[in-house]
Amino acid sequence: MSRTVLTREQVLEAADDLVRQHGPDALTMRGLAARLGTAVTSIYWHVGNRESLLDALVERTVEEMGAIQPTGRTPATRIVSVARRLRGELHARPHLIAMVHERGLTERVFLPAQRALVREAHTAGLRGARAAEAVRAVQFQVVGFVLVECARGLAPAETPGRERPRKTASTRKDPALARALARPADPDRLFTASMRALVKSLLAQGGT
Amino acid sequence: MSRTVLTREQVLEAADDLVRQHGPDALTMRGLAARLGTAVTSIYWHVGNRESLLDALVERTVEEMGAIQPTGRTPATRIVSVARRLRGELHARPHLIAMVHERGLTERVFLPAQRALVREAHTAGLRGARAAEAVRAVQFQVVGFVLVECARGLAPAETPGRERPRKTASTRKDPALARALARPADPDRLFTASMRALVKSLLAQGGT
DNA sequence: ACCTGAACACCGTTCAAGT
DNA sequence: ACCTGAACACCGTTCAAGT
């Protein structure tokens, strides 16, 4: 695996693989060196240290995520389409986006999508601070949702019912509700539903 | 700091302090021992190992967060009030809630609040699966938002403008929008605004 | 310019031994 | 039942030394 000379790009590539498969904790300098068939210290020459290696990985990820084209006819559906695509992209790299996030670079990841969102908000009639707020609300909603999903996905598994949902006046009178809450949530449905709900309200403000 | 015999509760207390102040990474078994004035190995006797120590801390946090009383007249404002209080509580322990999250115990933290949310959704006329979806949408929105905020808060600082927001057709025609996007977001305002927007739509579905 | 091994200071954890 | 020191296997990082 190390026929030619070691290059910074090779180091980044191997590190990216490791993080994408087993998470940041699995990335150890020694393990990486072993994987590349070199001494640990060579890696330090190419990337500085572990922290700046992670920085470089994050930078890479940020650049990989390109612009996103909206689809649909109304501004509302177009915004929701951007949100869903964004979620898809983030979903493909759960560990990386967590790292992007820890480094406070979330805004950067969102810049390309932000332009599309701004355009849609504008054609929907939102202006000024109100438009900005709508755009940001959508951004926060998307990242927030994905973060929740990631944590859930990487966790061992939601211990279900250890402390089962209590029967309350409301759930006793509405067994369908009780059943729905007992089932684990369907993230896809939930995402689309709450995204639609949010966008609908945000754009409605523009009409008035 | 170690006049009497060492107790499990003391270990947890000291660990909690450490995590709350400097985050989970700052919690080292050796450092904790030093702080308590005992040998590292004593700690192992009381709490097993680092992982189960963190588990115990999380369990503690989950139990600390009690029920939340809604305030306000309409179901919408009452739900928003629950959301805001919840955010406040989570905000007070950013590191802990991240850990709760990593362990997939988010639902547990939300159980007390969930009861209140269910009741409000019900009085707003939502039933069955639709009510469950609304409740969950609110829950996800709150945790998601707080997670985004925490990451932002713990990060060194959002590097602003390194790649400044491009001028687009929309922003050129709407300088107020451009300015609003250039400023950092006000999390309090944004949270309340998007929460209100979401809840408004969700409850509107019940009316029809 | 690039790579190396040895060494340092730090981890979590185990274990046999003490009282 | 509770605490201890010694030891193990792992870290990230530095540094002087090689080519």
CSV table of C-alpha atoms (C1' of nucleotides) in Angstrom, one decimal:
chain,number,residue,atom,x,y,z
A,1,MET,CA,0.0,0.0,0.0
A,2,SER,CA,3.0,2.3,0.1
A,3,ARG,CA,4.9,1.7,-3.2
A,4,THR,CA,5.6,5.3,-4.0
A,5,VAL,CA,6.7,8.1,-1.8
A,6,LEU,CA,4.4,9.3,0.9
A,7,THR,CA,2.4,12.4,0.0
A,8,ARG,CA,0.2,14.7,2.0
A,9,GLU,CA,-2.7,13.8,-0.2
A,10,GLN,CA,-2.3,10.1,0.6
A,11,VAL,CA,-2.3,10.8,4.3
A,12,LEU,CA,-5.5,12.8,4.1
A,13,GLU,CA,-7.1,10.1,1.9
A,14,ALA,CA,-6.3,7.4,4.4
A,15,ALA,CA,-7.4,9.5,7.3
A,16,ASP,CA,-10.7,10.4,5.6
A,17,ASP,CA,-11.3,6.7,5.0
A,18,LEU,CA,-10.7,5.9,8.7
A,19,VAL,CA,-12.9,8.7,10.0
A,20,ARG,CA,-15.7,8.0,7.5
A,21,GLN,CA,-15.8,4.3,8.5
A,22,HIS,CA,-15.1,4.2,12.2
A,23,GLY,CA,-15.4,7.8,13.4
A,24,PRO,CA,-12.8,10.4,14.6
A,25,ASP,CA,-11.8,8.4,17.7
A,26,ALA,CA,-10.6,5.6,15.5
A,27,LEU,CA,-8.1,7.9,13.9
A,28,THR,CA,-4.9,7.5,15.8
A,29,MET,CA,-1.6,8.7,14.4
A,30,ARG,CA,0.0,5.4,15.0
A,31,GLY,CA,-2.8,3.4,13.4
A,32,LEU,CA,-2.7,5.7,10.4
A,33,ALA,CA,1.1,5.3,10.1
A,34,ALA,CA,0.7,1.5,10.2
A,35,ARG,CA,-2.0,1.7,7.5
A,36,LEU,CA,0.3,3.7,5.3
A,37,GLY,CA,3.4,1.6,6.1
A,38,THR,CA,5.5,4.5,7.4
A,39,ALA,CA,6.8,5.7,10.7
A,40,VAL,CA,4.5,7.8,12.8
A,41,THR,CA,6.7,10.7,12.6
A,42,SER,CA,6.5,10.9,8.8
A,43,ILE,CA,2.9,11.9,9.2
A,44,TYR,CA,3.8,14.7,11.4
A,45,TRP,CA,6.1,16.1,8.7
A,46,HIS,CA,3.2,16.1,6.2
A,47,VAL,CA,0.3,17.3,8.2
A,48,GLY,CA,1.7,19.0,11.3
A,49,ASN,CA,-0.3,17.2,14.0
A,50,ARG,CA,-3.5,15.4,14.7
A,51,GLU,CA,-5.6,18.5,15.2
A,52,SER,CA,-4.5,20.1,11.9
A,53,LEU,CA,-5.0,16.8,10.2
A,54,LEU,CA,-8.6,16.8,11.3
A,55,ASP,CA,-8.9,20.5,10.3
A,56,ALA,CA,-7.7,19.5,6.8
A,57,LEU,CA,-10.3,16.7,6.7
A,58,VAL,CA,-13.0,19.1,7.6
A,59,GLU,CA,-11.9,21.6,5.0
A,60,ARG,CA,-12.1,18.9,2.4
A,61,THR,CA,-15.6,18.0,3.4
A,62,VAL,CA,-16.7,21.6,3.3
A,63,GLU,CA,-15.4,22.0,-0.2
A,64,GLU,CA,-16.9,18.7,-1.4
A,65,MET,CA,-20.4,19.8,-0.6
A,66,GLY,CA,-21.3,21.8,-3.7
A,67,ALA,CA,-24.3,23.9,-4.7
A,68,ILE,CA,-27.7,22.5,-4.5
A,69,GLN,CA,-30.4,23.0,-7.2
A,70,PRO,CA,-33.9,23.4,-6.0
A,71,THR,CA,-36.7,21.5,-7.7
A,72,GLY,CA,-40.5,22.1,-7.7
A,73,ARG,CA,-42.8,24.8,-8.7
A,74,THR,CA,-43.7,26.9,-5.6
A,75,PRO,CA,-41.1,28.5,-3.4
A,76,ALA,CA,-42.2,26.4,-0.5
A,77,THR,CA,-41.7,23.1,-2.3
A,78,ARG,CA,-38.4,24.3,-3.7
A,79,ILE,CA,-37.1,25.3,-0.2
A,80,VAL,CA,-38.2,21.9,1.1
A,81,SER,CA,-36.4,20.2,-1.8
A,82,VAL,CA,-33.1,22.0,-0.9
A,83,ALA,CA,-33.6,21.0,2.7
A,84,ARG,CA,-34.0,17.4,1.8
A,85,ARG,CA,-31.0,17.3,-0.5
A,86,LEU,CA,-28.9,19.0,2.1
A,87,ARG,CA,-30.0,16.4,4.7
A,88,GLY,CA,-29.1,13.7,2.2
A,89,GLU,CA,-25.6,15.0,1.7
A,90,LEU,CA,-25.0,15.5,5.5
A,91,HIS,CA,-26.4,12.0,6.1
A,92,ALA,CA,-23.7,10.5,3.9
A,93,ARG,CA,-20.9,11.8,6.2
A,94,PRO,CA,-22.3,11.7,9.8
A,95,HIS,CA,-18.9,11.8,11.5
A,96,LEU,CA,-17.5,14.5,9.3
A,97,ILE,CA,-20.4,16.8,9.8
A,98,ALA,CA,-20.2,16.4,13.5
A,99,MET,CA,-16.6,17.5,13.2
A,100,VAL,CA,-17.4,20.4,10.9
A,101,HIS,CA,-19.9,21.4,13.6
A,102,GLU,CA,-17.4,21.1,16.5
A,103,ARG,CA,-15.2,23.5,14.6
A,104,GLY,CA,-17.9,26.1,14.1
A,105,LEU,CA,-17.8,25.8,10.3
A,106,THR,CA,-21.4,25.0,9.9
A,107,GLU,CA,-22.2,28.3,8.2
A,108,ARG,CA,-19.5,27.6,5.6
A,109,VAL,CA,-21.1,24.3,4.6
A,110,PHE,CA,-24.4,26.1,4.2
A,111,LEU,CA,-23.2,28.9,2.0
A,112,PRO,CA,-24.0,27.4,-1.3
A,113,ALA,CA,-27.4,26.2,-0.2
A,114,GLN,CA,-28.0,29.6,1.5
A,115,ARG,CA,-27.9,31.4,-1.9
A,116,ALA,CA,-30.7,29.1,-3.2
A,117,LEU,CA,-32.7,29.6,0.0
A,118,VAL,CA,-32.3,33.4,-0.2
A,119,ARG,CA,-33.6,33.4,-3.8
A,120,GLU,CA,-36.6,31.4,-3.0
A,121,ALA,CA,-37.5,33.4,0.1
A,122,HIS,CA,-37.2,36.5,-2.0
A,123,THR,CA,-39.5,35.3,-4.8
A,124,ALA,CA,-41.9,34.3,-2.0
A,125,GLY,CA,-42.1,38.0,-1.1
A,126,LEU,CA,-39.9,38.0,2.0
A,127,ARG,CA,-37.6,41.0,2.4
A,128,GLY,CA,-34.9,42.3,4.7
A,129,ALA,CA,-34.4,40.9,8.2
A,130,ARG,CA,-37.5,38.8,7.9
A,131,ALA,CA,-36.1,37.0,4.8
A,132,ALA,CA,-32.8,36.5,6.6
A,133,GLU,CA,-34.6,35.0,9.6
A,134,ALA,CA,-36.5,32.6,7.4
A,135,VAL,CA,-33.3,31.4,5.7
A,136,ARG,CA,-31.6,30.9,9.0
A,137,ALA,CA,-34.6,29.1,10.5
A,138,VAL,CA,-34.4,26.6,7.7
A,139,GLN,CA,-30.7,26.1,8.0
A,140,PHE,CA,-30.9,25.6,11.8
A,141,GLN,CA,-33.8,23.2,11.3
A,142,VAL,CA,-31.8,21.1,8.8
A,143,VAL,CA,-28.5,20.8,10.8
A,144,GLY,CA,-30.3,20.4,14.0
A,145,PHE,CA,-32.4,17.5,12.7
A,146,VAL,CA,-29.4,15.8,11.1
A,147,LEU,CA,-27.4,16.2,14.3
A,148,VAL,CA,-30.2,14.6,16.3
A,149,GLU,CA,-30.4,11.8,13.8
A,150,CYS,CA,-26.6,11.2,13.7
A,151,ALA,CA,-26.4,11.0,17.5
A,152,ARG,CA,-29.2,8.5,17.5
A,153,GLY,CA,-27.7,6.5,14.7
A,154,LEU,CA,-24.2,6.3,16.2
A,155,ALA,CA,-25.6,5.5,19.6
A,156,PRO,CA,-25.9,1.8,20.7
A,157,ALA,CA,-29.7,2.0,20.3
A,158,GLU,CA,-32.3,4.0,22.0
A,159,THR,CA,-33.2,1.9,25.1
A,160,PRO,CA,-36.9,1.7,24.4
A,161,GLY,CA,-39.5,1.6,27.1
A,162,ARG,CA,-37.1,1.2,30.1
A,163,GLU,CA,-39.3,3.9,31.5
A,164,ARG,CA,-42.3,3.5,29.3
A,165,PRO,CA,-44.5,6.5,28.3
A,166,ARG,CA,-46.9,7.0,31.1
A,167,LYS,CA,-50.6,6.8,30.6
A,168,THR,CA,-52.0,10.3,30.9
A,169,ALA,CA,-55.5,11.7,30.5
A,170,SER,CA,-54.8,12.6,26.9
A,171,THR,CA,-53.3,9.2,25.8
A,172,ARG,CA,-56.0,7.2,27.5
A,173,LYS,CA,-58.7,9.0,25.5
A,174,ASP,CA,-56.6,8.7,22.3
A,175,PRO,CA,-55.2,5.2,22.0
A,176,ALA,CA,-54.0,5.9,18.4
A,177,LEU,CA,-51.8,8.7,19.8
A,178,ALA,CA,-50.5,6.4,22.5
A,179,ARG,CA,-49.6,3.8,19.9
A,180,ALA,CA,-47.9,6.3,17.6
A,181,LEU,CA,-45.8,7.6,20.4
A,182,ALA,CA,-44.8,4.1,21.5
A,183,ARG,CA,-43.5,3.3,18.0
A,184,PRO,CA,-40.1,4.7,17.1
A,185,ALA,CA,-40.3,7.8,14.9
A,186,ASP,CA,-39.8,7.6,11.2
A,187,PRO,CA,-37.1,10.2,10.6
A,188,ASP,CA,-37.8,10.7,6.9
A,189,ARG,CA,-41.5,11.4,7.4
A,190,LEU,CA,-40.9,13.5,10.4
A,191,PHE,CA,-38.2,15.6,8.6
A,192,THR,CA,-40.4,16.3,5.6
A,193,ALA,CA,-43.5,17.0,7.7
A,194,SER,CA,-41.8,19.5,10.1
A,195,MET,CA,-39.9,21.1,7.3
A,196,ARG,CA,-43.1,21.7,5.4
A,197,ALA,CA,-44.8,23.0,8.5
A,198,LEU,CA,-42.0,25.4,9.2
A,199,VAL,CA,-41.6,26.7,5.7
A,200,LYS,CA,-45.4,27.2,5.3
A,201,SER,CA,-45.5,29.5,8.3
A,202,LEU,CA,-42.3,31.4,7.3
A,203,LEU,CA,-43.5,32.1,3.8
A,204,ALA,CA,-47.0,33.0,5.0
A,205,GLN,CA,-45.5,36.0,6.8
A,206,GLY,CA,-44.4,37.3,3.5
A,207,GLY,CA,-47.9,37.4,2.1
A,208,THR,CA,-49.1,39.8,4.8
B,1,MET,CA,-11.0,17.8,50.1
B,2,SER,CA,-11.0,14.2,51.3
B,3,ARG,CA,-11.5,14.3,55.0
B,4,THR,CA,-13.9,11.4,55.3
B,5,VAL,CA,-14.0,8.0,53.5
B,6,LEU,CA,-14.4,8.1,49.7
B,7,THR,CA,-18.0,7.4,48.5
B,8,ARG,CA,-19.5,6.8,45.1
B,9,GLU,CA,-21.5,9.9,45.5
B,10,GLN,CA,-18.4,12.0,46.0
B,11,VAL,CA,-16.8,10.6,42.9
B,12,LEU,CA,-19.9,11.3,40.8
B,13,GLU,CA,-20.1,14.8,42.3
B,14,ALA,CA,-16.5,15.6,41.5
B,15,ALA,CA,-16.8,14.1,38.0
B,16,ASP,CA,-20.0,16.1,37.4
B,17,ASP,CA,-18.2,19.3,38.3
B,18,LEU,CA,-15.3,18.6,36.0
B,19,VAL,CA,-17.5,17.8,33.0
B,20,ARG,CA,-19.8,20.7,33.6
B,21,GLN,CA,-16.9,23.1,33.7
B,22,HIS,CA,-14.4,21.8,31.2
B,23,GLY,CA,-16.3,19.1,29.2
B,24,PRO,CA,-16.0,15.3,29.0
B,25,ASP,CA,-12.5,15.3,27.6
B,26,ALA,CA,-11.2,17.0,30.7
B,27,LEU,CA,-12.5,14.1,32.8
B,28,THR,CA,-9.5,11.8,33.3
B,29,MET,CA,-9.4,9.1,35.9
B,30,ARG,CA,-6.1,10.2,37.1
B,31,GLY,CA,-7.1,13.9,37.3
B,32,LEU,CA,-10.3,12.9,39.1
B,33,ALA,CA,-8.3,10.9,41.6
B,34,ALA,CA,-5.9,13.7,42.2
B,35,ARG,CA,-8.8,16.1,42.8
B,36,LEU,CA,-10.2,13.6,45.4
B,37,GLY,CA,-6.9,12.9,47.0
B,38,THR,CA,-7.0,9.2,46.4
B,39,ALA,CA,-5.3,6.6,44.3
B,40,VAL,CA,-6.7,6.2,40.8
B,41,THR,CA,-7.6,2.6,41.5
B,42,SER,CA,-10.0,3.5,44.3
B,43,ILE,CA,-12.2,5.2,41.7
B,44,TYR,CA,-12.4,2.0,39.8
B,45,TRP,CA,-13.7,0.3,42.8
B,46,HIS,CA,-16.5,2.8,43.2
B,47,VAL,CA,-17.6,3.3,39.7
B,48,GLY,CA,-16.3,0.4,37.6
B,49,ASN,CA,-14.6,2.3,34.8
B,50,ARG,CA,-14.6,5.6,32.9
B,51,GLU,CA,-17.5,4.6,30.6
B,52,SER,CA,-19.8,3.6,33.4
B,53,LEU,CA,-18.8,6.7,35.3
B,54,LEU,CA,-20.0,8.8,32.3
B,55,ASP,CA,-23.2,6.7,32.1
B,56,ALA,CA,-23.9,7.4,35.8
B,57,LEU,CA,-23.4,11.1,35.1
B,58,VAL,CA,-25.8,11.0,32.3
B,59,GLU,CA,-28.4,9.1,34.3
B,60,ARG,CA,-28.1,11.8,37.0
B,61,THR,CA,-28.7,14.6,34.5
B,62,VAL,CA,-31.7,12.8,33.0
B,63,GLU,CA,-33.3,12.6,36.4
B,64,GLU,CA,-32.5,16.1,37.4
B,65,MET,CA,-34.6,17.5,34.6
B,66,GLY,CA,-38.0,17.5,36.0
B,67,ALA,CA,-41.4,18.2,34.6
B,68,ILE,CA,-42.1,21.5,32.9
B,69,GLN,CA,-45.2,23.6,33.5
B,70,PRO,CA,-46.6,25.4,30.4
B,71,THR,CA,-47.6,29.0,30.7
B,72,GLY,CA,-49.8,31.1,28.4
B,73,ARG,CA,-53.4,31.0,27.2
B,74,THR,CA,-53.5,29.4,23.8
B,75,PRO,CA,-52.1,25.9,23.1
B,76,ALA,CA,-49.6,27.5,20.7
B,77,THR,CA,-48.1,29.9,23.2
B,78,ARG,CA,-48.2,27.1,25.9
B,79,ILE,CA,-46.2,24.8,23.6
B,80,VAL,CA,-43.7,27.5,22.8
B,81,SER,CA,-43.3,28.2,26.5
B,82,VAL,CA,-42.5,24.5,27.1
B,83,ALA,CA,-40.0,24.6,24.3
B,84,ARG,CA,-38.3,27.7,25.7
B,85,ARG,CA,-38.0,26.3,29.2
B,86,LEU,CA,-36.7,23.1,27.8
B,87,ARG,CA,-34.1,25.0,25.9
B,88,GLY,CA,-33.1,26.9,29.0
B,89,GLU,CA,-32.6,23.7,31.0
B,90,LEU,CA,-30.5,22.1,28.3
B,91,HIS,CA,-28.5,25.3,27.9
B,92,ALA,CA,-27.4,25.1,31.5
B,93,ARG,CA,-25.6,21.8,30.8
B,94,PRO,CA,-24.3,21.8,27.3
B,95,HIS,CA,-21.7,19.1,27.8
B,96,LEU,CA,-24.0,16.8,29.6
B,97,ILE,CA,-26.8,17.0,27.0
B,98,ALA,CA,-24.3,16.2,24.3
B,99,MET,CA,-23.4,13.1,26.3
B,100,VAL,CA,-27.0,12.2,26.9
B,101,HIS,CA,-27.4,12.5,23.2
B,102,GLU,CA,-24.4,10.3,22.3
B,103,ARG,CA,-25.9,7.6,24.4
B,104,GLY,CA,-29.3,7.8,22.7
B,105,LEU,CA,-31.2,8.8,25.8
B,106,THR,CA,-32.7,12.0,24.4
B,107,GLU,CA,-36.1,10.5,24.5
B,108,ARG,CA,-35.8,9.9,28.2
B,109,VAL,CA,-34.9,13.5,28.9
B,110,PHE,CA,-38.0,14.5,27.0
B,111,LEU,CA,-40.5,12.3,28.7
B,112,PRO,CA,-41.7,14.8,31.3
B,113,ALA,CA,-42.0,17.6,28.7
B,114,GLN,CA,-43.7,15.2,26.3
B,115,ARG,CA,-46.6,14.7,28.5
B,116,ALA,CA,-47.2,18.5,28.6
B,117,LEU,CA,-46.8,18.7,24.8
B,118,VAL,CA,-49.3,15.8,24.2
B,119,ARG,CA,-51.9,17.5,26.4
B,120,GLU,CA,-51.6,20.8,24.5
B,121,ALA,CA,-51.6,19.2,21.1
B,122,HIS,CA,-54.8,17.4,22.2
B,123,THR,CA,-56.6,20.5,23.4
B,124,ALA,CA,-55.6,22.1,20.1
B,125,GLY,CA,-57.6,19.4,18.3
B,126,LEU,CA,-54.8,17.2,17.1
B,127,ARG,CA,-55.5,13.4,17.3
B,128,GLY,CA,-53.7,10.1,16.8
B,129,ALA,CA,-50.7,9.9,14.5
B,130,ARG,CA,-50.9,13.6,13.6
B,131,ALA,CA,-50.7,14.6,17.3
B,132,ALA,CA,-47.7,12.3,17.8
B,133,GLU,CA,-46.0,13.8,14.8
B,134,ALA,CA,-46.5,17.3,16.1
B,135,VAL,CA,-45.1,16.4,19.5
B,136,ARG,CA,-42.1,14.8,18.0
B,137,ALA,CA,-41.5,17.7,15.6
B,138,VAL,CA,-41.3,20.1,18.5
B,139,GLN,CA,-39.0,17.8,20.4
B,140,PHE,CA,-36.6,17.4,17.5
B,141,GLN,CA,-36.7,21.1,16.8
B,142,VAL,CA,-35.7,21.9,20.4
B,143,VAL,CA,-32.9,19.4,20.7
B,144,GLY,CA,-31.7,20.1,17.3
B,145,PHE,CA,-31.5,23.8,17.9
B,146,VAL,CA,-29.8,23.4,21.2
B,147,LEU,CA,-27.2,21.0,19.7
B,148,VAL,CA,-26.4,23.5,17.0
B,149,GLU,CA,-26.1,26.2,19.6
B,150,CYS,CA,-23.9,24.1,21.8
B,151,ALA,CA,-21.5,23.2,19.1
B,152,ARG,CA,-21.3,26.8,18.1
B,153,GLY,CA,-20.7,27.9,21.7
B,154,LEU,CA,-18.0,25.4,22.4
B,155,ALA,CA,-16.3,26.0,19.1
B,156,PRO,CA,-13.4,28.5,19.1
B,157,ALA,CA,-15.6,31.0,17.2
B,158,GLU,CA,-17.3,31.0,13.9
B,159,THR,CA,-14.6,32.3,11.5
B,160,PRO,CA,-16.6,35.0,10.0
B,161,GLY,CA,-16.3,36.2,6.5
B,162,ARG,CA,-13.3,34.1,5.5
B,163,GLU,CA,-15.4,33.4,2.5
B,164,ARG,CA,-17.8,36.3,2.7
B,165,PRO,CA,-21.4,35.9,1.6
B,166,ARG,CA,-21.4,36.4,-2.2
B,167,LYS,CA,-23.4,39.1,-3.8
B,168,THR,CA,-26.2,37.6,-5.6
B,169,ALA,CA,-29.1,39.0,-7.6
B,170,SER,CA,-31.3,38.8,-4.5
B,171,THR,CA,-29.0,40.3,-2.0
B,172,ARG,CA,-28.0,43.2,-4.4
B,173,LYS,CA,-31.6,44.2,-4.7
B,174,ASP,CA,-32.2,43.9,-1.0
B,175,PRO,CA,-29.4,45.4,1.0
B,176,ALA,CA,-31.3,45.0,4.3
B,177,LEU,CA,-31.3,41.3,3.7
B,178,ALA,CA,-27.6,41.3,2.9
B,179,ARG,CA,-26.8,43.2,6.1
B,180,ALA,CA,-29.0,40.9,8.2
B,181,LEU,CA,-27.2,37.8,6.8
B,182,ALA,CA,-23.8,39.4,7.4
B,183,ARG,CA,-24.6,39.9,11.1
B,184,PRO,CA,-24.3,36.8,13.3
B,185,ALA,CA,-27.7,35.3,14.2
B,186,ASP,CA,-29.4,36.1,17.5
B,187,PRO,CA,-30.1,32.6,18.8
B,188,ASP,CA,-32.9,33.7,21.2
B,189,ARG,CA,-34.9,35.5,18.6
B,190,LEU,CA,-34.3,32.8,16.0
B,191,PHE,CA,-35.4,30.1,18.3
B,192,THR,CA,-38.6,31.8,19.4
B,193,ALA,CA,-39.4,32.8,15.8
B,194,SER,CA,-38.9,29.4,14.3
B,195,MET,CA,-40.6,27.7,17.2
B,196,ARG,CA,-43.7,29.9,16.7
B,197,ALA,CA,-43.7,29.3,13.0
B,198,LEU,CA,-43.5,25.5,13.4
B,199,VAL,CA,-46.1,25.3,16.1
B,200,LYS,CA,-48.5,27.6,14.2
B,201,SER,CA,-48.4,25.3,11.1
B,202,LEU,CA,-48.7,22.1,13.2
B,203,LEU,CA,-51.7,23.2,15.1
B,204,ALA,CA,-53.4,24.7,12.0
B,205,GLN,CA,-53.6,21.1,10.7
B,206,GLY,CA,-55.8,20.3,13.7
B,207,GLY,CA,-58.3,22.9,12.8
B,208,THR,CA,-59.1,21.3,9.4
C,1,DA,C1',13.3,17.7,1.4
C,2,DC,C1',11.8,13.7,3.5
C,3,DC,C1',12.0,9.8,6.7
C,4,DT,C1',13.6,7.3,11.0
C,5,DG,C1',13.8,5.4,16.1
C,6,DA,C1',14.1,6.7,20.7
C,7,DA,C1',12.2,9.1,24.3
C,8,DC,C1',8.7,11.9,27.1
C,9,DA,C1',4.5,12.7,29.3
C,10,DC,C1',0.2,11.3,29.3
C,11,DC,C1',-3.8,8.0,29.1
C,12,DG,C1',-7.3,3.8,30.9
C,13,DT,C1',-7.2,-0.5,33.1
C,14,DT,C1',-5.8,-4.7,35.6
C,15,DC,C1',-4.0,-7.2,39.4
C,16,DA,C1',-1.9,-8.8,43.3
C,17,DA,C1',-1.3,-7.1,47.7
C,18,DG,C1',-2.4,-4.7,51.7
C,19,DT,C1',-5.7,-3.2,55.9
D,1,DA,C1',-15.3,-3.8,52.3
D,2,DC,C1',-12.2,-0.6,50.8
D,3,DC,C1',-7.7,1.3,49.3
D,4,DT,C1',-2.8,1.0,47.4
D,5,DG,C1',1.4,0.9,44.0
D,6,DA,C1',3.3,-1.4,40.2
D,7,DA,C1',2.7,-2.7,35.7
D,8,DC,C1',0.7,-3.1,30.9
D,9,DA,C1',-0.7,-1.4,26.6
D,10,DC,C1',-1.9,2.4,24.4
D,11,DC,C1',-1.9,7.4,23.2
D,12,DG,C1',0.2,12.3,20.8
D,13,DT,C1',4.3,14.7,20.2
D,14,DT,C1',9.3,16.2,20.1
D,15,DC,C1',13.9,15.8,18.7
D,16,DA,C1',18.2,14.6,17.2
D,17,DA,C1',19.8,11.9,13.6
D,18,DG,C1',19.9,9.9,9.3
D,19,DT,C1',19.7,10.1,3.7
